mmCIF file of C-alpha atoms in Angstrom:
data_model
loop_
_atom_site.group_PDB
_atom_site.id
_atom_site.type_symbol
_atom_site.label_atom_id
_atom_site.label_comp_id
_atom_site.label_asym_id
_atom_site.label_seq_id
_atom_site.Cartn_x
_atom_site.Cartn_y
_atom_site.Cartn_z
ATOM 1 C CA MET A 1 -19.271 -17.196 18.385
ATOM 2 C CA GLU A 2 -18.478 -13.275 19.208
ATOM 3 C CA GLU A 3 -14.259 -13.512 19.876
ATOM 4 C CA ILE A 4 -14.344 -15.851 16.342
ATOM 5 C CA CYS A 5 -16.135 -12.949 14.346
ATOM 6 C CA ILE A 6 -13.991 -9.772 16.417
ATOM 7 C CA LEU A 7 -10.628 -12.211 15.550
ATOM 8 C CA PHE A 8 -11.305 -12.624 12.187
ATOM 9 C CA TRP A 9 -12.287 -8.904 11.669
ATOM 10 C CA ILE A 10 -9.070 -7.872 12.822
ATOM 11 C CA ILE A 11 -7.580 -10.360 10.350
ATOM 12 C CA LEU A 12 -9.470 -8.793 7.692
ATOM 13 C CA ILE A 13 -8.374 -5.106 8.895
ATOM 14 C CA LEU A 14 -4.487 -6.174 8.979
ATOM 15 C CA MET A 15 -5.172 -8.023 5.460
ATOM 16 C CA ASN A 16 -6.066 -4.834 3.990
ATOM 17 C CA THR A 17 -3.223 -2.778 5.896
ATOM 18 C CA MET A 18 -0.701 -4.765 4.305
ATOM 19 C CA ILE A 19 -1.964 -4.790 0.981
ATOM 20 C CA ALA A 20 -2.381 -1.132 0.932
ATOM 21 C CA SER A 21 1.043 -0.824 2.066
ATOM 22 C CA GLU A 22 2.480 -3.429 -0.889
ATOM 23 C CA LYS A 23 0.595 -1.075 -3.685
ATOM 24 C CA ASN A 24 2.122 2.257 -1.452
ATOM 25 C CA ARG A 25 -1.271 3.226 -0.678
ATOM 26 C CA SER A 26 -1.864 4.957 3.020
ATOM 27 C CA GLY A 27 -1.932 1.628 5.321
ATOM 28 C CA LEU A 28 -3.340 4.262 7.843
ATOM 29 C CA ALA A 29 -6.058 5.507 5.986
ATOM 30 C CA VAL A 30 -7.583 1.751 4.943
ATOM 31 C CA PHE A 31 -7.078 0.787 8.496
ATOM 32 C CA ILE A 32 -9.454 3.541 9.778
ATOM 33 C CA SER A 33 -11.897 3.045 7.093
ATOM 34 C CA SER A 34 -11.794 -0.642 7.298
ATOM 35 C CA ILE A 35 -12.574 -0.112 11.411
ATOM 36 C CA PHE A 36 -15.525 2.159 10.774
ATOM 37 C CA LEU A 37 -17.326 1.036 7.689
ATOM 38 C CA SER A 38 -16.095 -2.433 7.177
ATOM 39 C CA PRO A 39 -13.141 -4.888 5.897
ATOM 40 C CA LEU A 40 -14.667 -5.761 2.517
ATOM 41 C CA VAL A 41 -15.618 -1.943 1.336
ATOM 42 C CA PRO A 42 -11.462 -0.922 1.630
ATOM 43 C CA TYR A 43 -10.178 -4.793 0.343
ATOM 44 C CA LEU A 44 -12.515 -3.843 -3.000
ATOM 45 C CA TYR A 45 -11.203 -0.443 -3.528
ATOM 46 C CA LEU A 46 -7.398 -2.095 -3.207
ATOM 47 C CA LEU A 47 -7.819 -4.696 -5.848
ATOM 48 C CA ALA A 48 -9.610 -2.125 -8.167
ATOM 49 C CA VAL A 49 -6.865 0.634 -7.956
ATOM 50 C CA PRO A 50 -3.397 0.048 -9.656
ATOM 51 C CA ALA A 51 -0.232 0.571 -7.258
ATOM 52 C CA LEU A 52 1.343 3.973 -7.068
ATOM 53 C CA PRO A 53 4.753 4.115 -8.900
ATOM 54 C CA ILE A 54 7.615 4.775 -6.175
ATOM 55 C CA THR A 55 9.583 8.044 -6.280
ATOM 56 C CA GLN A 56 12.930 8.247 -5.648
ATOM 57 C CA LYS A 57 13.962 11.389 -3.544
ATOM 58 C CA THR A 58 16.947 13.507 -4.525
ATOM 59 C CA ASP A 59 18.712 16.060 -2.590
ATOM 60 C CA ASN A 60 18.307 19.594 -3.783
ATOM 61 C CA LYS A 61 21.912 20.781 -3.213
ATOM 62 C CA LYS A 62 24.471 17.719 -4.398
ATOM 63 C CA GLY A 63 21.881 15.558 -6.610
ATOM 64 C CA ASN A 64 22.111 12.887 -4.897
ATOM 65 C CA VAL A 65 19.249 10.099 -4.927
ATOM 66 C CA ASP A 66 18.535 9.026 -1.360
#
């Protein structure tokens, strides 16, 4: 039974990390907070916050967009 709980915990942590990456949030921060708090706390946070806009980097010398 303990193995199932640990497996479920790991699946939720990975799910939170994937959701954070899709919303352009820090996957590492969500991963660490999921390990120490609970997978539900970062999941609720990710549901509440909007996705961050994707920014384009420009080359200062040439003005080219990467």
